[in-house]
Amino acid sequence: MHGKSIVVRGIKTVPKRLVHKTVTARQQQTGSKASDSAVDSADNAGQKEAGRLLDTDRQPFPRLPITNTGVTQLLPRTQVLKKVFLSSNYSITQSQLMELAVQFTKINSSSASVAEPMEEWRQRVLNMFDGHLRDITRVAGVLVKLSENKALAFAMYKVAGEEGYENALHYYAMMLGTQSASQKNGRIQSHGIIRRLAEAGHGPSQMVLADVLLAKNDAGLAQKAIGLLEKAAAAGLPAAVYRLGDVYRKGQGALASNPERALYWYAKAADMGVGQAHFAIGNMYSQGQGTLDGQPDFTLALRCFEKAALLDIKEAQYNVGLYYLEGRGVQKNANLAVEYWLMAAANRFPVAALNLGKLFAEGKEVDKNYRRARDMLAIAIECSDPQKIIERSARDVLQKMEMEQEAKKGWCTIM
């Protein structure tokens, strides 16, 4: 390798050559992200209409923030929303959702009290959805992901949650604790709801509460967090099983690192189809954790990365490509390296796209192909890191290609 190495998010890049370090740290799903994933998996798996309903009371609606643009920020663009409704089976139409959004905007933009009109709006939501609480929650989830203003989503979570639907109540509580809801004492209310849901056995809420306890960095509280995660894992929540592997591997919450326990939980998560678990096990083997002699076992690591790659984990796809390019734990095969890096680039992983651009531009390991090099470098630039290090490296390669092509144009043929 040549040139000075630069570290970006734990990934080492080499400006003058290829990236020659495996990805060993994937952004972990903790706190709200992990719990959101857990709730999504429950709903997408076709959980029964209301699941287990929690006994809860309706609370008055506060005034929710509406900007001057009104409905346009509460809902995704019409064509985007149309695609969502065409691809999913909801108990409400797109026009009915628009109707609810217009009424919601009118109520919260008025100077009059919102309490009574919003209670009428609540009942209208329940009637339009024919009482399907899961559908209300799913539509609210779409609005959270695609809308600029989350107020309508927040209100819909509140409607379904206060009817006792635990998943909706969980999301409502998570939004209460953020600035997007802008509610007075929101964090306190959020914690109370999450704790109540956790005590009722709601796995995603148990995960959130566990992360709160782990953040205290107290051994006693860490054991309580482990207990909560184990309850969620025993209920069959893959995200909780994976999270236990993380806790033991990293030694979080004042707990000592325990690679053996980490591998145990990661293996259980892998058996449940969690791609990140295969990736995590591969990382451990590549660093000599859990191997018989305590030395890195790249062959075992590669097998795990390949399994994760097939489950669309882009970091694993990158690592497999690098292993084949370098012959790490396997016979060198540049063509297979390109195949895996193409998978990672298709998943918008910038380092893979950058490396492919360099491979095609240099024409050493694979045939030189400037067109493919430009395509890959364009992806690298588009998906670059915040510091633009990958972008600058990609532009350097493009500039070098242009100089080489200009030099060729200047050649003369002697007759």
PDB file of N, CA, C and O in Angstrom, residues 52-86:
ATOM      1  N   ARG A  52     -51.946  -8.363  21.812  1.00  0.00           N
ATOM      2  CA  ARG A  52     -52.450  -8.276  23.178  1.00  0.00           C
ATOM      3  C   ARG A  52     -52.700  -6.807  23.476  1.00  0.00           C
ATOM      4  O   ARG A  52     -51.802  -5.975  23.374  1.00  0.00           O
ATOM      5  N   LEU A  53     -53.926  -6.468  23.822  1.00  0.00           N
ATOM      6  CA  LEU A  53     -54.269  -5.075  24.088  1.00  0.00           C
ATOM      7  C   LEU A  53     -53.940  -4.710  25.523  1.00  0.00           C
ATOM      8  O   LEU A  53     -54.259  -5.445  26.460  1.00  0.00           O
ATOM      9  N   LEU A  54     -53.276  -3.583  25.677  1.00  0.00           N
ATOM     10  CA  LEU A  54     -52.923  -3.090  26.997  1.00  0.00           C
ATOM     11  C   LEU A  54     -54.031  -2.176  27.488  1.00  0.00           C
ATOM     12  O   LEU A  54     -54.548  -1.348  26.732  1.00  0.00           O
ATOM     13  N   ASP A  55     -54.403  -2.342  28.734  1.00  0.00           N
ATOM     14  CA  ASP A  55     -55.447  -1.495  29.310  1.00  0.00           C
ATOM     15  C   ASP A  55     -54.881  -0.094  29.523  1.00  0.00           C
ATOM     16  O   ASP A  55     -53.987   0.115  30.336  1.00  0.00           O
ATOM     17  N   THR A  56     -55.363   0.854  28.755  1.00  0.00           N
ATOM     18  CA  THR A  56     -54.827   2.215  28.844  1.00  0.00           C
ATOM     19  C   THR A  56     -55.947   3.233  28.680  1.00  0.00           C
ATOM     20  O   THR A  56     -57.026   2.912  28.173  1.00  0.00           O
ATOM     21  N   ASP A  57     -55.698   4.448  29.096  1.00  0.00           N
ATOM     22  CA  ASP A  57     -56.716   5.505  29.045  1.00  0.00           C
ATOM     23  C   ASP A  57     -56.418   6.487  27.910  1.00  0.00           C
ATOM     24  O   ASP A  57     -55.261   6.715  27.564  1.00  0.00           O
ATOM     25  N   ARG A  58     -57.457   7.056  27.364  1.00  0.00           N
ATOM     26  CA  ARG A  58     -57.289   8.120  26.382  1.00  0.00           C
ATOM     27  C   ARG A  58     -56.915   9.417  27.103  1.00  0.00           C
ATOM     28  O   ARG A  58     -57.496   9.759  28.115  1.00  0.00           O
ATOM     29  N   GLN A  59     -55.924  10.100  26.537  1.00  0.00           N
ATOM     30  CA  GLN A  59     -55.521  11.403  27.064  1.00  0.00           C
ATOM     31  C   GLN A  59     -55.850  12.465  26.023  1.00  0.00           C
ATOM     32  O   GLN A  59     -55.821  12.207  24.823  1.00  0.00           O
ATOM     33  N   PRO A  60     -56.201  13.693  26.471  1.00  0.00           N
ATOM     34  CA  PRO A  60     -56.540  14.755  25.510  1.00  0.00           C
ATOM     35  C   PRO A  60     -55.377  15.026  24.549  1.00  0.00           C
ATOM     36  O   PRO A  60     -54.212  14.902  24.912  1.00  0.00           O
ATOM     37  N   PHE A  61     -55.717  15.400  23.331  1.00  0.00           N
ATOM     38  CA  PHE A  61     -54.704  15.762  22.345  1.00  0.00           C
ATOM     39  C   PHE A  61     -54.163  17.155  22.644  1.00  0.00           C
ATOM     40  O   PHE A  61     -54.937  18.082  22.906  1.00  0.00           O
ATOM     41  N   PRO A  62     -52.868  17.344  22.589  1.00  0.00           N
ATOM     42  CA  PRO A  62     -52.322  18.704  22.650  1.00  0.00           C
ATOM     43  C   PRO A  62     -52.392  19.324  21.253  1.00  0.00           C
ATOM     44  O   PRO A  62     -52.713  18.638  20.283  1.00  0.00           O
ATOM     45  N   ARG A  63     -52.110  20.598  21.144  1.00  0.00           N
ATOM     46  CA  ARG A  63     -51.998  21.195  19.816  1.00  0.00           C
ATOM     47  C   ARG A  63     -50.685  20.712  19.201  1.00  0.00           C
ATOM     48  O   ARG A  63     -49.625  20.791  19.820  1.00  0.00           O
ATOM     49  N   LEU A  64     -50.755  20.223  17.981  1.00  0.00           N
ATOM     50  CA  LEU A  64     -49.572  19.682  17.330  1.00  0.00           C
ATOM     51  C   LEU A  64     -49.060  20.650  16.269  1.00  0.00           C
ATOM     52  O   LEU A  64     -49.846  21.367  15.652  1.00  0.00           O
ATOM     53  N   PRO A  65     -47.733  20.681  16.078  1.00  0.00           N
ATOM     54  CA  PRO A  65     -47.134  21.697  15.193  1.00  0.00           C
ATOM     55  C   PRO A  65     -47.485  21.519  13.721  1.00  0.00           C
ATOM     56  O   PRO A  65     -47.286  20.455  13.137  1.00  0.00           O
ATOM     57  N   ILE A  66     -48.012  22.558  13.137  1.00  0.00           N
ATOM     58  CA  ILE A  66     -48.347  22.585  11.704  1.00  0.00           C
ATOM     59  C   ILE A  66     -47.627  23.779  11.079  1.00  0.00           C
ATOM     60  O   ILE A  66     -47.740  24.902  11.566  1.00  0.00           O
ATOM     61  N   THR A  67     -46.892  23.541  10.015  1.00  0.00           N
ATOM     62  CA  THR A  67     -46.171  24.630   9.348  1.00  0.00           C
ATOM     63  C   THR A  67     -47.081  25.319   8.332  1.00  0.00           C
ATOM     64  O   THR A  67     -48.203  24.876   8.087  1.00  0.00           O
ATOM     65  N   ASN A  68     -46.586  26.387   7.736  1.00  0.00           N
ATOM     66  CA  ASN A  68     -47.370  27.141   6.751  1.00  0.00           C
ATOM     67  C   ASN A  68     -47.752  26.300   5.537  1.00  0.00           C
ATOM     68  O   ASN A  68     -48.763  26.536   4.887  1.00  0.00           O
ATOM     69  N   THR A  69     -46.902  25.296   5.241  1.00  0.00           N
ATOM     70  CA  THR A  69     -47.188  24.461   4.067  1.00  0.00           C
ATOM     71  C   THR A  69     -48.241  23.398   4.357  1.00  0.00           C
ATOM     72  O   THR A  69     -48.709  22.714   3.441  1.00  0.00           O
ATOM     73  N   GLY A  70     -48.603  23.249   5.638  1.00  0.00           N
ATOM     74  CA  GLY A  70     -49.714  22.369   6.019  1.00  0.00           C
ATOM     75  C   GLY A  70     -49.592  20.932   5.574  1.00  0.00           C
ATOM     76  O   GLY A  70     -48.623  20.242   5.883  1.00  0.00           O
ATOM     77  N   VAL A  71     -50.598  20.472   4.824  1.00  0.00           N
ATOM     78  CA  VAL A  71     -50.728  19.060   4.438  1.00  0.00           C
ATOM     79  C   VAL A  71     -49.515  18.564   3.658  1.00  0.00           C
ATOM     80  O   VAL A  71     -49.122  17.411   3.792  1.00  0.00           O
ATOM     81  N   THR A  72     -48.896  19.428   2.864  1.00  0.00           N
ATOM     82  CA  THR A  72     -47.790  18.973   2.008  1.00  0.00           C
ATOM     83  C   THR A  72     -46.622  18.408   2.806  1.00  0.00           C
ATOM     84  O   THR A  72     -45.880  17.572   2.304  1.00  0.00           O
ATOM     85  N   GLN A  73     -46.448  18.860   4.049  1.00  0.00           N
ATOM     86  CA  GLN A  73     -45.373  18.321   4.889  1.00  0.00           C
ATOM     87  C   GLN A  73     -45.834  17.142   5.734  1.00  0.00           C
ATOM     88  O   GLN A  73     -45.012  16.380   6.239  1.00  0.00           O
ATOM     89  N   LEU A  74     -47.144  16.994   5.904  1.00  0.00           N
ATOM     90  CA  LEU A  74     -47.669  15.889   6.713  1.00  0.00           C
ATOM     91  C   LEU A  74     -47.700  14.584   5.943  1.00  0.00           C
ATOM     92  O   LEU A  74     -47.641  13.497   6.533  1.00  0.00           O
ATOM     93  N   LEU A  75     -47.810  14.669   4.612  1.00  0.00           N
ATOM     94  CA  LEU A  75     -47.907  13.482   3.765  1.00  0.00           C
ATOM     95  C   LEU A  75     -46.748  13.453   2.774  1.00  0.00           C
ATOM     96  O   LEU A  75     -46.238  14.505   2.379  1.00  0.00           O
ATOM     97  N   PRO A  76     -46.337  12.252   2.363  1.00  0.00           N
ATOM     98  CA  PRO A  76     -45.315  12.165   1.311  1.00  0.00           C
ATOM     99  C   PRO A  76     -45.878  12.723   0.007  1.00  0.00           C
ATOM    100  O   PRO A  76     -47.081  12.957  -0.123  1.00  0.00           O
ATOM    101  N   ARG A  77     -45.010  12.907  -0.978  1.00  0.00           N
ATOM    102  CA  ARG A  77     -45.474  13.357  -2.289  1.00  0.00           C
ATOM    103  C   ARG A  77     -46.509  12.385  -2.841  1.00  0.00           C
ATOM    104  O   ARG A  77     -46.454  11.183  -2.579  1.00  0.00           O
ATOM    105  N   THR A  78     -47.451  12.894  -3.605  1.00  0.00           N
ATOM    106  CA  THR A  78     -48.596  12.102  -4.076  1.00  0.00           C
ATOM    107  C   THR A  78     -48.168  10.818  -4.769  1.00  0.00           C
ATOM    108  O   THR A  78     -48.715   9.734  -4.501  1.00  0.00           O
ATOM    109  N   GLN A  79     -47.187  10.912  -5.666  1.00  0.00           N
ATOM    110  CA  GLN A  79     -46.762   9.732  -6.410  1.00  0.00           C
ATOM    111  C   GLN A  79     -46.095   8.699  -5.506  1.00  0.00           C
ATOM    112  O   GLN A  79     -46.261   7.502  -5.688  1.00  0.00           O
ATOM    113  N   VAL A  80     -45.340   9.183  -4.536  1.00  0.00           N
ATOM    114  CA  VAL A  80     -44.697   8.267  -3.574  1.00  0.00           C
ATOM    115  C   VAL A  80     -45.756   7.555  -2.762  1.00  0.00           C
ATOM    116  O   VAL A  80     -45.708   6.331  -2.561  1.00  0.00           O
ATOM    117  N   LEU A  81     -46.738   8.315  -2.277  1.00  0.00           N
ATOM    118  CA  LEU A  81     -47.810   7.739  -1.475  1.00  0.00           C
ATOM    119  C   LEU A  81     -48.635   6.749  -2.306  1.00  0.00           C
ATOM    120  O   LEU A  81     -49.065   5.699  -1.806  1.00  0.00           O
ATOM    121  N   LYS A  82     -48.815   7.070  -3.567  1.00  0.00           N
ATOM    122  CA  LYS A  82     -49.569   6.179  -4.458  1.00  0.00           C
ATOM    123  C   LYS A  82     -48.885   4.825  -4.569  1.00  0.00           C
ATOM    124  O   LYS A  82     -49.530   3.771  -4.509  1.00  0.00           O
ATOM    125  N   LYS A  83     -47.554   4.836  -4.687  1.00  0.00           N
ATOM    126  CA  LYS A  83     -46.792   3.585  -4.777  1.00  0.00           C
ATOM    127  C   LYS A  83     -46.931   2.778  -3.489  1.00  0.00           C
ATOM    128  O   LYS A  83     -47.045   1.550  -3.517  1.00  0.00           O
ATOM    129  N   VAL A  84     -46.926   3.476  -2.367  1.00  0.00           N
ATOM    130  CA  VAL A  84     -47.063   2.795  -1.070  1.00  0.00           C
ATOM    131  C   VAL A  84     -48.405   2.081  -0.987  1.00  0.00           C
ATOM    132  O   VAL A  84     -48.486   0.916  -0.581  1.00  0.00           O
ATOM    133  N   PHE A  85     -49.464   2.764  -1.382  1.00  0.00           N
ATOM    134  CA  PHE A  85     -50.802   2.180  -1.288  1.00  0.00           C
ATOM    135  C   PHE A  85     -51.000   1.061  -2.307  1.00  0.00           C
ATOM    136  O   PHE A  85     -51.746   0.116  -2.062  1.00  0.00           O
ATOM    137  N   LEU A  86     -50.316   1.150  -3.447  1.00  0.00           N
ATOM    138  CA  LEU A  86     -50.426   0.092  -4.447  1.00  0.00           C
ATOM    139  C   LEU A  86     -49.688  -1.170  -4.010  1.00  0.00           C
ATOM    140  O   LEU A  86     -50.074  -2.283  -4.352  1.00  0.00           O
TER     141      LEU A  86
END
